[in-house]
mmCIF file of C-alpha atoms in Angstrom:
data_model
loop_
_atom_site.group_PDB
_atom_site.id
_atom_site.type_symbol
_atom_site.label_atom_id
_atom_site.label_comp_id
_atom_site.label_asym_id
_atom_site.label_seq_id
_atom_site.Cartn_x
_atom_site.Cartn_y
_atom_site.Cartn_z
ATOM 1 C CA UNK A 782 14.330 77.929 20.117
ATOM 2 C CA UNK A 783 14.760 74.367 18.878
ATOM 3 C CA UNK A 784 15.387 71.763 21.526
ATOM 4 C CA UNK A 785 17.779 68.856 21.530
ATOM 5 C CA UNK A 786 17.184 66.748 18.446
ATOM 6 C CA UNK A 787 17.753 63.011 18.379
ATOM 7 C CA UNK A 788 17.360 60.487 15.607
ATOM 8 C CA UNK A 789 16.117 57.962 15.061
ATOM 9 C CA UNK A 790 13.347 57.914 17.668
ATOM 10 C CA UNK A 791 13.022 54.148 17.468
ATOM 11 C CA UNK A 792 15.365 51.432 16.265
ATOM 12 C CA UNK A 793 14.917 47.667 16.116
ATOM 13 C CA UNK A 794 17.909 45.525 15.233
ATOM 14 C CA UNK A 795 19.100 41.958 15.485
ATOM 15 C CA UNK A 796 21.775 41.174 18.055
ATOM 16 C CA UNK A 797 25.346 41.486 16.833
ATOM 17 C CA UNK A 798 24.349 44.223 14.379
ATOM 18 C CA UNK A 799 25.789 47.732 14.643
ATOM 19 C CA UNK A 800 23.640 50.749 15.451
ATOM 20 C CA UNK A 801 24.226 54.481 15.646
ATOM 21 C CA UNK A 802 22.357 57.315 17.284
ATOM 22 C CA UNK A 803 22.643 60.961 16.412
ATOM 23 C CA UNK A 804 22.176 64.025 18.575
ATOM 24 C CA UNK A 805 22.129 67.725 17.758
ATOM 25 C CA UNK A 806 22.269 69.871 20.908
ATOM 26 C CA UNK A 807 20.767 73.274 21.460
ATOM 27 C CA UNK A 808 22.723 75.915 19.581
ATOM 28 C CA UNK A 809 25.484 77.389 21.723
ATOM 29 C CA UNK A 810 25.510 74.596 24.271
ATOM 30 C CA UNK A 811 29.097 73.456 24.662
ATOM 31 C CA UNK A 812 28.433 70.496 26.948
ATOM 32 C CA UNK A 813 26.777 67.364 25.606
ATOM 33 C CA UNK A 814 25.775 64.228 27.493
ATOM 34 C CA UNK A 815 24.723 60.747 26.477
ATOM 35 C CA UNK A 816 22.653 58.809 28.995
ATOM 36 C CA UNK A 817 21.313 55.270 29.093
ATOM 37 C CA UNK A 818 17.882 54.745 30.610
ATOM 38 C CA UNK A 819 16.748 51.213 31.334
ATOM 39 C CA UNK A 820 13.091 50.489 31.924
ATOM 40 C CA UNK A 821 12.031 51.504 35.412
ATOM 41 C CA UNK A 822 15.290 53.253 36.189
ATOM 42 C CA UNK A 823 16.748 56.716 36.098
ATOM 43 C CA UNK A 824 19.160 57.832 33.390
ATOM 44 C CA UNK A 825 22.816 56.876 33.810
ATOM 45 C CA UNK A 826 25.581 58.903 32.260
ATOM 46 C CA UNK A 827 27.565 57.195 29.515
ATOM 47 C CA UNK A 828 29.756 60.059 28.360
ATOM 48 C CA UNK A 829 30.087 63.804 28.736
ATOM 49 C CA UNK A 830 31.664 66.155 26.206
ATOM 50 C CA UNK A 831 32.899 69.665 26.709
ATOM 51 C CA UNK A 832 33.135 70.988 23.171
ATOM 52 C CA UNK A 833 34.824 68.168 21.238
ATOM 53 C CA UNK A 834 36.608 66.655 24.229
ATOM 54 C CA UNK A 835 35.219 63.646 26.076
ATOM 55 C CA UNK A 836 35.838 64.679 29.674
ATOM 56 C CA UNK A 837 34.039 61.799 31.377
ATOM 57 C CA UNK A 838 33.672 58.449 29.637
ATOM 58 C CA UNK A 839 34.228 56.294 32.693
ATOM 59 C CA UNK A 840 30.803 54.660 32.369
ATOM 60 C CA UNK A 841 31.043 53.951 28.635
ATOM 61 C CA UNK A 842 31.568 50.235 27.850
ATOM 62 C CA UNK A 843 34.430 50.820 25.495
ATOM 63 C CA UNK A 844 34.574 47.288 24.136
ATOM 64 C CA UNK A 845 31.393 47.875 22.137
ATOM 65 C CA UNK A 846 30.384 51.503 22.579
ATOM 66 C CA UNK A 847 31.995 54.517 20.959
ATOM 67 C CA UNK A 848 31.079 58.155 20.609
ATOM 68 C CA UNK A 849 32.303 61.173 18.792
ATOM 69 C CA UNK A 850 31.689 64.882 18.656
ATOM 70 C CA UNK A 851 34.160 65.924 16.024
ATOM 71 C CA UNK A 852 33.337 69.605 15.598
ATOM 72 C CA UNK A 853 32.015 70.187 19.069
ATOM 73 C CA UNK A 854 28.422 70.406 17.900
ATOM 74 C CA UNK A 855 26.459 67.279 17.006
ATOM 75 C CA UNK A 856 27.403 63.852 18.285
ATOM 76 C CA UNK A 857 27.056 60.200 17.371
ATOM 77 C CA UNK A 858 26.888 57.237 19.736
ATOM 78 C CA UNK A 859 27.599 53.824 18.254
ATOM 79 C CA UNK A 860 27.197 50.276 19.479
ATOM 80 C CA UNK A 861 28.992 47.476 17.673
ATOM 81 C CA UNK A 862 28.006 44.733 18.075
ATOM 82 C CA UNK A 863 24.698 45.202 19.890
ATOM 83 C CA UNK A 864 23.649 42.746 22.588
ATOM 84 C CA UNK A 865 20.210 41.905 23.940
ATOM 85 C CA UNK A 866 20.992 43.807 27.136
ATOM 86 C CA UNK A 867 21.528 47.019 25.198
ATOM 87 C CA UNK A 868 17.782 47.396 24.726
ATOM 88 C CA UNK A 869 17.017 50.708 26.424
ATOM 89 C CA UNK A 870 16.368 54.374 25.759
ATOM 90 C CA UNK A 871 19.419 56.436 24.855
ATOM 91 C CA UNK A 872 19.074 60.056 25.872
ATOM 92 C CA UNK A 873 21.101 63.013 24.742
ATOM 93 C CA UNK A 874 21.252 66.228 26.736
ATOM 94 C CA UNK A 875 23.069 69.520 26.459
ATOM 95 C CA UNK A 876 23.869 72.461 28.679
ATOM 96 C CA UNK A 877 25.535 75.834 28.494
ATOM 97 C CA UNK A 878 28.558 75.532 30.722
ATOM 98 C CA UNK A 879 30.300 72.518 32.144
ATOM 99 C CA UNK A 880 29.137 72.375 35.728
ATOM 100 C CA UNK A 881 26.502 69.808 36.571
ATOM 101 C CA UNK A 882 24.604 72.565 38.362
ATOM 102 C CA UNK A 883 23.733 73.994 34.949
ATOM 103 C CA UNK A 884 20.307 72.998 33.681
ATOM 104 C CA UNK A 885 20.476 70.118 31.264
ATOM 105 C CA UNK A 886 18.075 70.032 28.333
ATOM 106 C CA UNK A 887 17.125 66.557 27.183
ATOM 107 C CA UNK A 888 16.124 65.229 23.823
ATOM 108 C CA UNK A 889 13.220 62.783 23.400
ATOM 109 C CA UNK A 890 15.551 59.797 23.282
ATOM 110 C CA UNK A 891 16.079 56.856 20.973
ATOM 111 C CA UNK A 892 14.365 53.651 22.021
ATOM 112 C CA UNK A 893 16.546 50.704 20.990
ATOM 113 C CA UNK A 894 15.193 47.173 20.820
ATOM 114 C CA UNK A 895 17.699 44.384 20.215
ATOM 115 C CA UNK A 896 16.147 41.082 19.113
ATOM 116 C CA UNK B 573 29.530 58.249 46.400
ATOM 117 C CA UNK B 574 26.702 60.706 45.993
ATOM 118 C CA UNK B 575 23.299 59.121 45.548
ATOM 119 C CA UNK B 576 19.592 59.789 45.874
ATOM 120 C CA UNK B 577 16.737 57.515 46.813
ATOM 121 C CA UNK B 578 13.098 57.829 45.878
ATOM 122 C CA UNK B 579 11.294 55.539 48.318
ATOM 123 C CA UNK B 580 7.964 55.470 46.495
ATOM 124 C CA UNK B 581 7.523 53.807 43.123
ATOM 125 C CA UNK B 582 4.171 55.516 42.691
ATOM 126 C CA UNK B 583 2.188 58.293 44.315
ATOM 127 C CA UNK B 584 -1.536 58.666 43.819
ATOM 128 C CA UNK B 585 -3.358 61.896 44.592
ATOM 129 C CA UNK B 586 -6.717 63.423 43.796
ATOM 130 C CA UNK B 587 -6.882 66.520 41.653
ATOM 131 C CA UNK B 588 -6.851 69.655 43.767
ATOM 132 C CA UNK B 589 -5.124 67.966 46.699
ATOM 133 C CA UNK B 590 -1.536 68.752 47.697
ATOM 134 C CA UNK B 591 1.116 66.368 46.487
ATOM 135 C CA UNK B 592 4.511 65.314 47.771
ATOM 136 C CA UNK B 593 7.092 63.210 45.976
ATOM 137 C CA UNK B 594 9.880 62.142 48.292
ATOM 138 C CA UNK B 595 13.625 62.168 47.760
ATOM 139 C CA UNK B 596 16.458 61.549 50.194
ATOM 140 C CA UNK B 597 20.106 61.995 49.438
ATOM 141 C CA UNK B 598 23.444 60.658 50.560
ATOM 142 C CA UNK B 599 26.301 63.020 49.873
ATOM 143 C CA UNK B 600 29.432 64.364 51.383
ATOM 144 C CA UNK B 601 29.622 68.106 51.589
ATOM 145 C CA UNK B 602 26.987 70.459 50.262
ATOM 146 C CA UNK B 603 24.778 68.858 47.625
ATOM 147 C CA UNK B 604 23.419 70.250 44.407
ATOM 148 C CA UNK B 605 19.955 68.695 44.052
ATOM 149 C CA UNK B 606 17.545 68.640 41.142
ATOM 150 C CA UNK B 607 14.070 67.544 40.109
ATOM 151 C CA UNK B 608 13.223 66.536 36.553
ATOM 152 C CA UNK B 609 9.918 65.381 35.080
ATOM 153 C CA UNK B 610 9.429 62.957 32.194
ATOM 154 C CA UNK B 611 6.208 62.842 30.206
ATOM 155 C CA UNK B 612 5.472 59.819 27.967
ATOM 156 C CA UNK B 613 7.544 59.796 24.782
ATOM 157 C CA UNK B 614 9.234 63.034 25.729
ATOM 158 C CA UNK B 615 12.608 63.960 27.160
ATOM 159 C CA UNK B 616 13.227 64.891 30.745
ATOM 160 C CA UNK B 617 12.349 68.451 31.652
ATOM 161 C CA UNK B 618 14.032 70.466 34.365
ATOM 162 C CA UNK B 619 11.736 71.522 37.205
ATOM 163 C CA UNK B 620 13.987 73.092 39.825
ATOM 164 C CA UNK B 621 17.322 72.904 41.596
ATOM 165 C CA UNK B 622 18.887 73.635 44.954
ATOM 166 C CA UNK B 623 22.408 74.979 44.910
ATOM 167 C CA UNK B 624 22.611 77.144 47.995
ATOM 168 C CA UNK B 625 20.604 79.726 49.919
ATOM 169 C CA UNK B 626 16.906 79.538 50.723
ATOM 170 C CA UNK B 627 15.852 76.006 51.605
ATOM 171 C CA UNK B 628 12.540 76.412 49.760
ATOM 172 C CA UNK B 629 13.088 76.360 46.029
ATOM 173 C CA UNK B 630 10.379 77.318 43.565
ATOM 174 C CA UNK B 631 10.309 75.887 40.088
ATOM 175 C CA UNK B 632 8.265 75.378 36.965
ATOM 176 C CA UNK B 633 4.540 74.572 36.791
ATOM 177 C CA UNK B 634 3.916 75.592 40.406
ATOM 178 C CA UNK B 635 6.239 72.997 41.897
ATOM 179 C CA UNK B 636 8.524 73.651 44.828
ATOM 180 C CA UNK B 637 10.958 71.616 46.868
ATOM 181 C CA UNK B 638 12.307 71.943 50.358
ATOM 182 C CA UNK B 639 15.917 71.180 51.168
ATOM 183 C CA UNK B 640 16.210 69.706 54.647
ATOM 184 C CA UNK B 641 19.787 69.132 55.688
ATOM 185 C CA UNK B 642 19.038 67.444 59.000
ATOM 186 C CA UNK B 643 16.768 64.893 57.329
ATOM 187 C CA UNK B 644 18.860 64.740 54.138
ATOM 188 C CA UNK B 645 15.698 65.194 52.112
ATOM 189 C CA UNK B 646 14.616 67.198 49.091
ATOM 190 C CA UNK B 647 10.904 66.489 48.684
ATOM 191 C CA UNK B 648 8.974 67.851 45.733
ATOM 192 C CA UNK B 649 5.663 69.512 46.517
ATOM 193 C CA UNK B 650 2.739 71.239 44.915
ATOM 194 C CA UNK B 651 -0.189 72.795 46.800
ATOM 195 C CA UNK B 652 -2.872 71.707 44.326
ATOM 196 C CA UNK B 653 -2.341 68.812 41.919
ATOM 197 C CA UNK B 654 -3.537 68.819 38.321
ATOM 198 C CA UNK B 655 -4.341 65.787 36.185
ATOM 199 C CA UNK B 656 -1.722 67.098 33.754
ATOM 200 C CA UNK B 657 0.930 66.686 36.477
ATOM 201 C CA UNK B 658 0.724 62.927 35.977
ATOM 202 C CA UNK B 659 4.190 61.871 34.870
ATOM 203 C CA UNK B 660 7.441 60.269 35.997
ATOM 204 C CA UNK B 661 9.511 62.367 38.381
ATOM 205 C CA UNK B 662 13.230 62.035 38.983
ATOM 206 C CA UNK B 663 15.339 63.423 41.784
ATOM 207 C CA UNK B 664 19.047 63.867 41.009
ATOM 208 C CA UNK B 665 22.248 64.910 42.740
ATOM 209 C CA UNK B 666 25.415 66.355 41.290
ATOM 210 C CA UNK B 667 28.447 64.114 41.637
ATOM 211 C CA UNK B 668 31.714 65.119 40.029
ATOM 212 C CA UNK B 669 30.141 67.314 37.382
ATOM 213 C CA UNK B 670 27.541 64.732 36.449
ATOM 214 C CA UNK B 671 24.009 64.048 37.591
ATOM 215 C CA UNK B 672 23.133 60.857 39.435
ATOM 216 C CA UNK B 673 19.415 60.132 39.158
ATOM 217 C CA UNK B 674 17.057 58.251 41.414
ATOM 218 C CA UNK B 675 14.899 55.449 40.052
ATOM 219 C CA UNK B 676 11.919 57.727 39.596
ATOM 220 C CA UNK B 677 8.423 58.026 41.049
ATOM 221 C CA UNK B 678 5.267 57.756 38.987
ATOM 222 C CA UNK B 679 2.762 60.421 39.948
ATOM 223 C CA UNK B 680 -0.869 59.723 39.110
ATOM 224 C CA UNK B 681 -3.385 62.503 39.629
ATOM 225 C CA UNK B 682 -6.995 61.406 39.343
ATOM 226 C CA UNK B 683 -9.910 63.697 38.630
#
């Protein structure tokens, strides 16, 4: 069974440029999560989708971050414009079922460096 | 708000010795608690979870964790450490259908 796929694995951009990350969850998983992981810290939830609906985006900085999951399968997270402080690892995870007690499967992450 | 704390940034243990990685929680009500492991350049992997029932939870790779309500702890343990167990370990608690992670503990197992 294929795991959660993320691309790109690494991205280096200049500040004020846009950037997008893509995630393809495990087949059949209806819940998809985007997390931000800063160096030396645990992941922090940015947004959670149940199918195509964003059910928790309270931690997403909506002035510059956006996300979509149009068909309830793969998802894209965008930053526009990027700032130096956005340098971090962006993790995507998926689970079967919506409760947080369900095991979440994580992708390898996208490491973003903003110069 | 629900939260977890991992009081040790790093734990060092010799191969073959028992290991413990500590986690304490602060929640209202009955917590759902988790342990995840992160290897370099790889995503987090689920180890085990406590939802209800037996306080001793067994998980992947020989790990187990004990839920202690009176001490509000959920320490991760393994009877005999392997060098391959060296990784970054995260404790997490469920809060409103999302996971809240601790800062992580680096485990180094030396041969």
